[in-house]
Amino acid sequence: MVDIQGYVMLFLIWLFSTLFLKYVILRKRAKYHLPPSPFGLPIIGHLHLLSPIPHQALHGLSARYGPLIHINLGSVPCLVVSSPEMAKEVLKTHETSFLNRPQTSVVDYLTYGSQDFSFAPYGVYWKFMKKICMSELLGARTLDMLLPVRRDEIKCFIELLLQKAKIGEALDIEAELLRVSNNVISRMIMSERCSEDNHEAGSIRKLVQEIAELTGKFNLSDYIWFCKNLDLQGFRRRTKDVHKRFDKMMERIINEHEEARRKRNYQSKDGGENVVIKDLLDILLDISEDECSEMKLTRENIKAFILDIFAAGTDTAAITVEWALAELINHPSIMQKAVQEIDFIIGKNRLMEESDISNLPYLQAIVKETLRLHPTGPMIIRESTEDCCIGGYYIPKNTRLLVNTWAINRDPKYWENPLEFIPERFLIEEEGNPKSQLDVRGQHYQFLPFGTGRRGCPGTSLALQVVQTSLAAMIQCFEWKVSGGAEGKVDMEEAPGITLPRANPLVCIPVTRLNPFTSSV
């Protein structure tokens, strides 16, 4: 009897709290005229509706409730945007109300208290970092200066694939592409490879993977208010361990750079030659030592910024190339058109170069179509810094903004046959057809692979260079056979993750169609 009474009491408490919460929500909605919302549960709100893949689940909700939805992820109020029109209103018309990124416990700790660039609050420091990003760190002059690094890594990658093709060995495409992008980023940042077999390089690669995993996983502490100071999932312990190892690695690398800079300065004073190609860390150290700089960069700022580049630039390029190759394998006629274009423009006597990309419009269209169907960031995440009105609805301060770019890029109002892989849609040049003018930099709100506005991705140019060059070299030099696939087809299932990974690895056997190194001899 006691047990029955206890269960009845628990049921009554649950029922009362549910009804009370519903009453509060309805009162609040009537008072403030919030956007439509599905029914939520006490404490967790609408978290149960987001599994297994959030952007797909939100797309389903938008089909039922409209392009503007209000949900609660635990105790965090969120505005979900799922149409180009609403995206333009929040990201352009009301951009100044959504210039902050939400802070999470993992990111805040890893970035030394948000002293980085990507997650720093909008303000004087962020504007300063944005300026030096665009003018020095990721500007055209720096990317041109570091072109030999990217060229060398692509050459090494193709040589590796030629070895695999010679022995007919299957390989995990994502793993090999991650190796390439890791090496490109780490050499551009600090003149070191991070994907070699030695212990130190392996540690760097593992750190990058762990950081991506920690920042991409759901953390109860960020959404359930009474879990804020608890570590139920062990994230806090893991984050502290990763941060400690990253900090130790960066201290070693910065100290080595500072010692090399002292030696160069000493040789320069003695009249010696002092010609050196600077990596991004050298440029950051130059800025930190510049007495005339409008803002002083601290050691923590430098380390946090480097973590940003590692986290944002390693797996995104690899995943995009993997999706593109998967689509091309499933569409052999499109693959053949791309190969014919490359053969016609470049020939068969040399490996393609970054400078060739501008002459390969069909390849560019393939990459755009890949980014449309498989955006590396399926959601743009911001946070409101003030009360505002969106679509006639009241949006209070501190509301998290979730712009579902995955859904927006597939909007049937703007895209004919939106679920099909059709690169030609980006080549049509008929008068009045806006798609021929679409670029990837967020100027058109039905196509947002890299975000838009002031907080759009500053590394878009670098990402495109790596993705387009890697993909072009892979299809220039090889045919690709699926290992273990049914009738040579590749499944296109997505996995949960912040950067839209594939559910199943793409495992292929490369078959050499062109060896550019023997042809050039």
JSON list of N, CA and C in Angstrom, two decimals, residues 62-99:
[
{"chain": "A", "resi": 62, "resn": "SER", "atom": "N", "xyz": [9.73, 21.72, -38.62]},
{"chain": "A", "resi": 62, "resn": "SER", "atom": "CA", "xyz": [9.39, 22.91, -39.42]},
{"chain": "A", "resi": 62, "resn": "SER", "atom": "C", "xyz": [8.33, 22.61, -40.46]},
{"chain": "A", "resi": 63, "resn": "ALA", "atom": "N", "xyz": [8.32, 21.37, -40.97]},
{"chain": "A", "resi": 63, "resn": "ALA", "atom": "CA", "xyz": [7.29, 20.99, -41.94]},
{"chain": "A", "resi": 63, "resn": "ALA", "atom": "C", "xyz": [5.90, 21.01, -41.30]},
{"chain": "A", "resi": 64, "resn": "ARG", "atom": "N", "xyz": [5.86, 20.81, -39.98]},
{"chain": "A", "resi": 64, "resn": "ARG", "atom": "CA", "xyz": [4.58, 20.78, -39.28]},
{"chain": "A", "resi": 64, "resn": "ARG", "atom": "C", "xyz": [4.20, 22.14, -38.69]},
{"chain": "A", "resi": 65, "resn": "TYR", "atom": "N", "xyz": [5.19, 22.85, -38.13]},
{"chain": "A", "resi": 65, "resn": "TYR", "atom": "CA", "xyz": [4.89, 24.07, -37.39]},
{"chain": "A", "resi": 65, "resn": "TYR", "atom": "C", "xyz": [5.29, 25.36, -38.12]},
{"chain": "A", "resi": 66, "resn": "GLY", "atom": "N", "xyz": [6.01, 25.25, -39.23]},
{"chain": "A", "resi": 66, "resn": "GLY", "atom": "CA", "xyz": [6.36, 26.44, -39.98]},
{"chain": "A", "resi": 66, "resn": "GLY", "atom": "C", "xyz": [7.84, 26.76, -39.92]},
{"chain": "A", "resi": 67, "resn": "PRO", "atom": "N", "xyz": [8.28, 27.78, -40.69]},
{"chain": "A", "resi": 67, "resn": "PRO", "atom": "CA", "xyz": [9.71, 28.09, -40.81]},
{"chain": "A", "resi": 67, "resn": "PRO", "atom": "C", "xyz": [10.31, 28.80, -39.61]},
{"chain": "A", "resi": 68, "resn": "LEU", "atom": "N", "xyz": [9.46, 29.18, -38.64]},
{"chain": "A", "resi": 68, "resn": "LEU", "atom": "CA", "xyz": [9.94, 29.85, -37.44]},
{"chain": "A", "resi": 68, "resn": "LEU", "atom": "C", "xyz": [9.31, 29.16, -36.23]},
{"chain": "A", "resi": 69, "resn": "ILE", "atom": "N", "xyz": [10.14, 28.51, -35.41]},
{"chain": "A", "resi": 69, "resn": "ILE", "atom": "CA", "xyz": [9.65, 27.72, -34.29]},
{"chain": "A", "resi": 69, "resn": "ILE", "atom": "C", "xyz": [10.38, 28.12, -33.02]},
{"chain": "A", "resi": 70, "resn": "HIS", "atom": "N", "xyz": [9.66, 28.11, -31.92]},
{"chain": "A", "resi": 70, "resn": "HIS", "atom": "CA", "xyz": [10.27, 28.34, -30.61]},
{"chain": "A", "resi": 70, "resn": "HIS", "atom": "C", "xyz": [10.28, 27.01, -29.84]},
{"chain": "A", "resi": 71, "resn": "ILE", "atom": "N", "xyz": [11.46, 26.58, -29.40]},
{"chain": "A", "resi": 71, "resn": "ILE", "atom": "CA", "xyz": [11.56, 25.36, -28.61]},
{"chain": "A", "resi": 71, "resn": "ILE", "atom": "C", "xyz": [12.46, 25.63, -27.39]},
{"chain": "A", "resi": 72, "resn": "ASN", "atom": "N", "xyz": [12.37, 24.75, -26.42]},
{"chain": "A", "resi": 72, "resn": "ASN", "atom": "CA", "xyz": [13.24, 24.82, -25.25]},
{"chain": "A", "resi": 72, "resn": "ASN", "atom": "C", "xyz": [14.09, 23.55, -25.19]},
{"chain": "A", "resi": 73, "resn": "LEU", "atom": "N", "xyz": [15.40, 23.72, -25.30]},
{"chain": "A", "resi": 73, "resn": "LEU", "atom": "CA", "xyz": [16.31, 22.60, -25.12]},
{"chain": "A", "resi": 73, "resn": "LEU", "atom": "C", "xyz": [16.71, 22.61, -23.65]},
{"chain": "A", "resi": 74, "resn": "GLY", "atom": "N", "xyz": [15.98, 21.84, -22.85]},
{"chain": "A", "resi": 74, "resn": "GLY", "atom": "CA", "xyz": [16.15, 21.94, -21.41]},
{"chain": "A", "resi": 74, "resn": "GLY", "atom": "C", "xyz": [15.70, 23.31, -20.95]},
{"chain": "A", "resi": 75, "resn": "SER", "atom": "N", "xyz": [16.61, 24.04, -20.33]},
{"chain": "A", "resi": 75, "resn": "SER", "atom": "CA", "xyz": [16.29, 25.40, -19.87]},
{"chain": "A", "resi": 75, "resn": "SER", "atom": "C", "xyz": [16.76, 26.48, -20.83]},
{"chain": "A", "resi": 76, "resn": "VAL", "atom": "N", "xyz": [17.16, 26.09, -22.05]},
{"chain": "A", "resi": 76, "resn": "VAL", "atom": "CA", "xyz": [17.68, 27.04, -23.04]},
{"chain": "A", "resi": 76, "resn": "VAL", "atom": "C", "xyz": [16.62, 27.32, -24.10]},
{"chain": "A", "resi": 77, "resn": "PRO", "atom": "N", "xyz": [16.08, 28.55, -24.16]},
{"chain": "A", "resi": 77, "resn": "PRO", "atom": "CA", "xyz": [15.10, 28.89, -25.20]},
{"chain": "A", "resi": 77, "resn": "PRO", "atom": "C", "xyz": [15.79, 29.02, -26.56]},
{"chain": "A", "resi": 78, "resn": "CYS", "atom": "N", "xyz": [15.16, 28.49, -27.60]},
{"chain": "A", "resi": 78, "resn": "CYS", "atom": "CA", "xyz": [15.78, 28.49, -28.93]},
{"chain": "A", "resi": 78, "resn": "CYS", "atom": "C", "xyz": [14.78, 28.93, -29.99]},
{"chain": "A", "resi": 79, "resn": "LEU", "atom": "N", "xyz": [15.29, 29.63, -31.00]},
{"chain": "A", "resi": 79, "resn": "LEU", "atom": "CA", "xyz": [14.53, 30.00, -32.17]},
{"chain": "A", "resi": 79, "resn": "LEU", "atom": "C", "xyz": [15.07, 29.21, -33.35]},
{"chain": "A", "resi": 80, "resn": "VAL", "atom": "N", "xyz": [14.21, 28.38, -33.97]},
{"chain": "A", "resi": 80, "resn": "VAL", "atom": "CA", "xyz": [14.62, 27.55, -35.10]},
{"chain": "A", "resi": 80, "resn": "VAL", "atom": "C", "xyz": [14.14, 28.18, -36.40]},
{"chain": "A", "resi": 81, "resn": "VAL", "atom": "N", "xyz": [15.07, 28.41, -37.31]},
{"chain": "A", "resi": 81, "resn": "VAL", "atom": "CA", "xyz": [14.77, 29.05, -38.59]},
{"chain": "A", "resi": 81, "resn": "VAL", "atom": "C", "xyz": [15.03, 28.04, -39.71]},
{"chain": "A", "resi": 82, "resn": "SER", "atom": "N", "xyz": [14.03, 27.85, -40.59]},
{"chain": "A", "resi": 82, "resn": "SER", "atom": "CA", "xyz": [14.14, 26.80, -41.60]},
{"chain": "A", "resi": 82, "resn": "SER", "atom": "C", "xyz": [13.75, 27.24, -43.00]},
{"chain": "A", "resi": 83, "resn": "SER", "atom": "N", "xyz": [13.76, 28.54, -43.29]},
{"chain": "A", "resi": 83, "resn": "SER", "atom": "CA", "xyz": [13.45, 29.01, -44.64]},
{"chain": "A", "resi": 83, "resn": "SER", "atom": "C", "xyz": [14.41, 30.14, -45.01]},
{"chain": "A", "resi": 84, "resn": "PRO", "atom": "N", "xyz": [14.69, 30.30, -46.31]},
{"chain": "A", "resi": 84, "resn": "PRO", "atom": "CA", "xyz": [15.58, 31.39, -46.74]},
{"chain": "A", "resi": 84, "resn": "PRO", "atom": "C", "xyz": [15.07, 32.77, -46.33]},
{"chain": "A", "resi": 85, "resn": "GLU", "atom": "N", "xyz": [13.75, 32.98, -46.38]},
{"chain": "A", "resi": 85, "resn": "GLU", "atom": "CA", "xyz": [13.20, 34.28, -46.04]},
{"chain": "A", "resi": 85, "resn": "GLU", "atom": "C", "xyz": [13.46, 34.63, -44.57]},
{"chain": "A", "resi": 86, "resn": "MET", "atom": "N", "xyz": [13.19, 33.66, -43.68]},
{"chain": "A", "resi": 86, "resn": "MET", "atom": "CA", "xyz": [13.41, 33.89, -42.26]},
{"chain": "A", "resi": 86, "resn": "MET", "atom": "C", "xyz": [14.91, 33.99, -41.95]},
{"chain": "A", "resi": 87, "resn": "ALA", "atom": "N", "xyz": [15.72, 33.21, -42.67]},
{"chain": "A", "resi": 87, "resn": "ALA", "atom": "CA", "xyz": [17.18, 33.29, -42.48]},
{"chain": "A", "resi": 87, "resn": "ALA", "atom": "C", "xyz": [17.69, 34.68, -42.84]},
{"chain": "A", "resi": 88, "resn": "LYS", "atom": "N", "xyz": [17.16, 35.24, -43.91]},
{"chain": "A", "resi": 88, "resn": "LYS", "atom": "CA", "xyz": [17.58, 36.59, -44.30]},
{"chain": "A", "resi": 88, "resn": "LYS", "atom": "C", "xyz": [17.17, 37.60, -43.25]},
{"chain": "A", "resi": 89, "resn": "GLU", "atom": "N", "xyz": [15.99, 37.42, -42.66]},
{"chain": "A", "resi": 89, "resn": "GLU", "atom": "CA", "xyz": [15.52, 38.39, -41.66]},
{"chain": "A", "resi": 89, "resn": "GLU", "atom": "C", "xyz": [16.39, 38.36, -40.41]},
{"chain": "A", "resi": 90, "resn": "VAL", "atom": "N", "xyz": [16.76, 37.16, -39.95]},
{"chain": "A", "resi": 90, "resn": "VAL", "atom": "CA", "xyz": [17.55, 37.11, -38.71]},
{"chain": "A", "resi": 90, "resn": "VAL", "atom": "C", "xyz": [19.03, 37.40, -38.95]},
{"chain": "A", "resi": 91, "resn": "LEU", "atom": "N", "xyz": [19.56, 36.95, -40.10]},
{"chain": "A", "resi": 91, "resn": "LEU", "atom": "CA", "xyz": [21.00, 37.05, -40.34]},
{"chain": "A", "resi": 91, "resn": "LEU", "atom": "C", "xyz": [21.42, 38.32, -41.08]},
{"chain": "A", "resi": 92, "resn": "LYS", "atom": "N", "xyz": [20.44, 39.03, -41.65]},
{"chain": "A", "resi": 92, "resn": "LYS", "atom": "CA", "xyz": [20.77, 40.29, -42.33]},
{"chain": "A", "resi": 92, "resn": "LYS", "atom": "C", "xyz": [20.02, 41.46, -41.72]},
{"chain": "A", "resi": 93, "resn": "THR", "atom": "N", "xyz": [18.69, 41.41, -41.78]},
{"chain": "A", "resi": 93, "resn": "THR", "atom": "CA", "xyz": [17.90, 42.52, -41.25]},
{"chain": "A", "resi": 93, "resn": "THR", "atom": "C", "xyz": [18.17, 42.76, -39.77]},
{"chain": "A", "resi": 94, "resn": "HIS", "atom": "N", "xyz": [18.24, 41.66, -38.99]},
{"chain": "A", "resi": 94, "resn": "HIS", "atom": "CA", "xyz": [18.46, 41.77, -37.54]},
{"chain": "A", "resi": 94, "resn": "HIS", "atom": "C", "xyz": [19.82, 41.19, -37.14]},
{"chain": "A", "resi": 95, "resn": "GLU", "atom": "N", "xyz": [20.79, 41.33, -38.03]},
{"chain": "A", "resi": 95, "resn": "GLU", "atom": "CA", "xyz": [22.11, 40.74, -37.76]},
{"chain": "A", "resi": 95, "resn": "GLU", "atom": "C", "xyz": [22.70, 41.24, -36.44]},
{"chain": "A", "resi": 96, "resn": "THR", "atom": "N", "xyz": [22.54, 42.53, -36.14]},
{"chain": "A", "resi": 96, "resn": "THR", "atom": "CA", "xyz": [23.16, 43.10, -34.94]},
{"chain": "A", "resi": 96, "resn": "THR", "atom": "C", "xyz": [22.58, 42.52, -33.65]},
{"chain": "A", "resi": 97, "resn": "SER", "atom": "N", "xyz": [21.41, 41.89, -33.75]},
{"chain": "A", "resi": 97, "resn": "SER", "atom": "CA", "xyz": [20.81, 41.27, -32.56]},
{"chain": "A", "resi": 97, "resn": "SER", "atom": "C", "xyz": [21.32, 39.85, -32.34]},
{"chain": "A", "resi": 98, "resn": "PHE", "atom": "N", "xyz": [22.02, 39.29, -33.35]},
{"chain": "A", "resi": 98, "resn": "PHE", "atom": "CA", "xyz": [22.45, 37.89, -33.26]},
{"chain": "A", "resi": 98, "resn": "PHE", "atom": "C", "xyz": [23.94, 37.76, -33.62]},
{"chain": "A", "resi": 99, "resn": "LEU", "atom": "N", "xyz": [24.77, 38.59, -33.03]},
{"chain": "A", "resi": 99, "resn": "LEU", "atom": "CA", "xyz": [26.19, 38.56, -33.36]},
{"chain": "A", "resi": 99, "resn": "LEU", "atom": "C", "xyz": [27.05, 37.75, -32.38]}
]
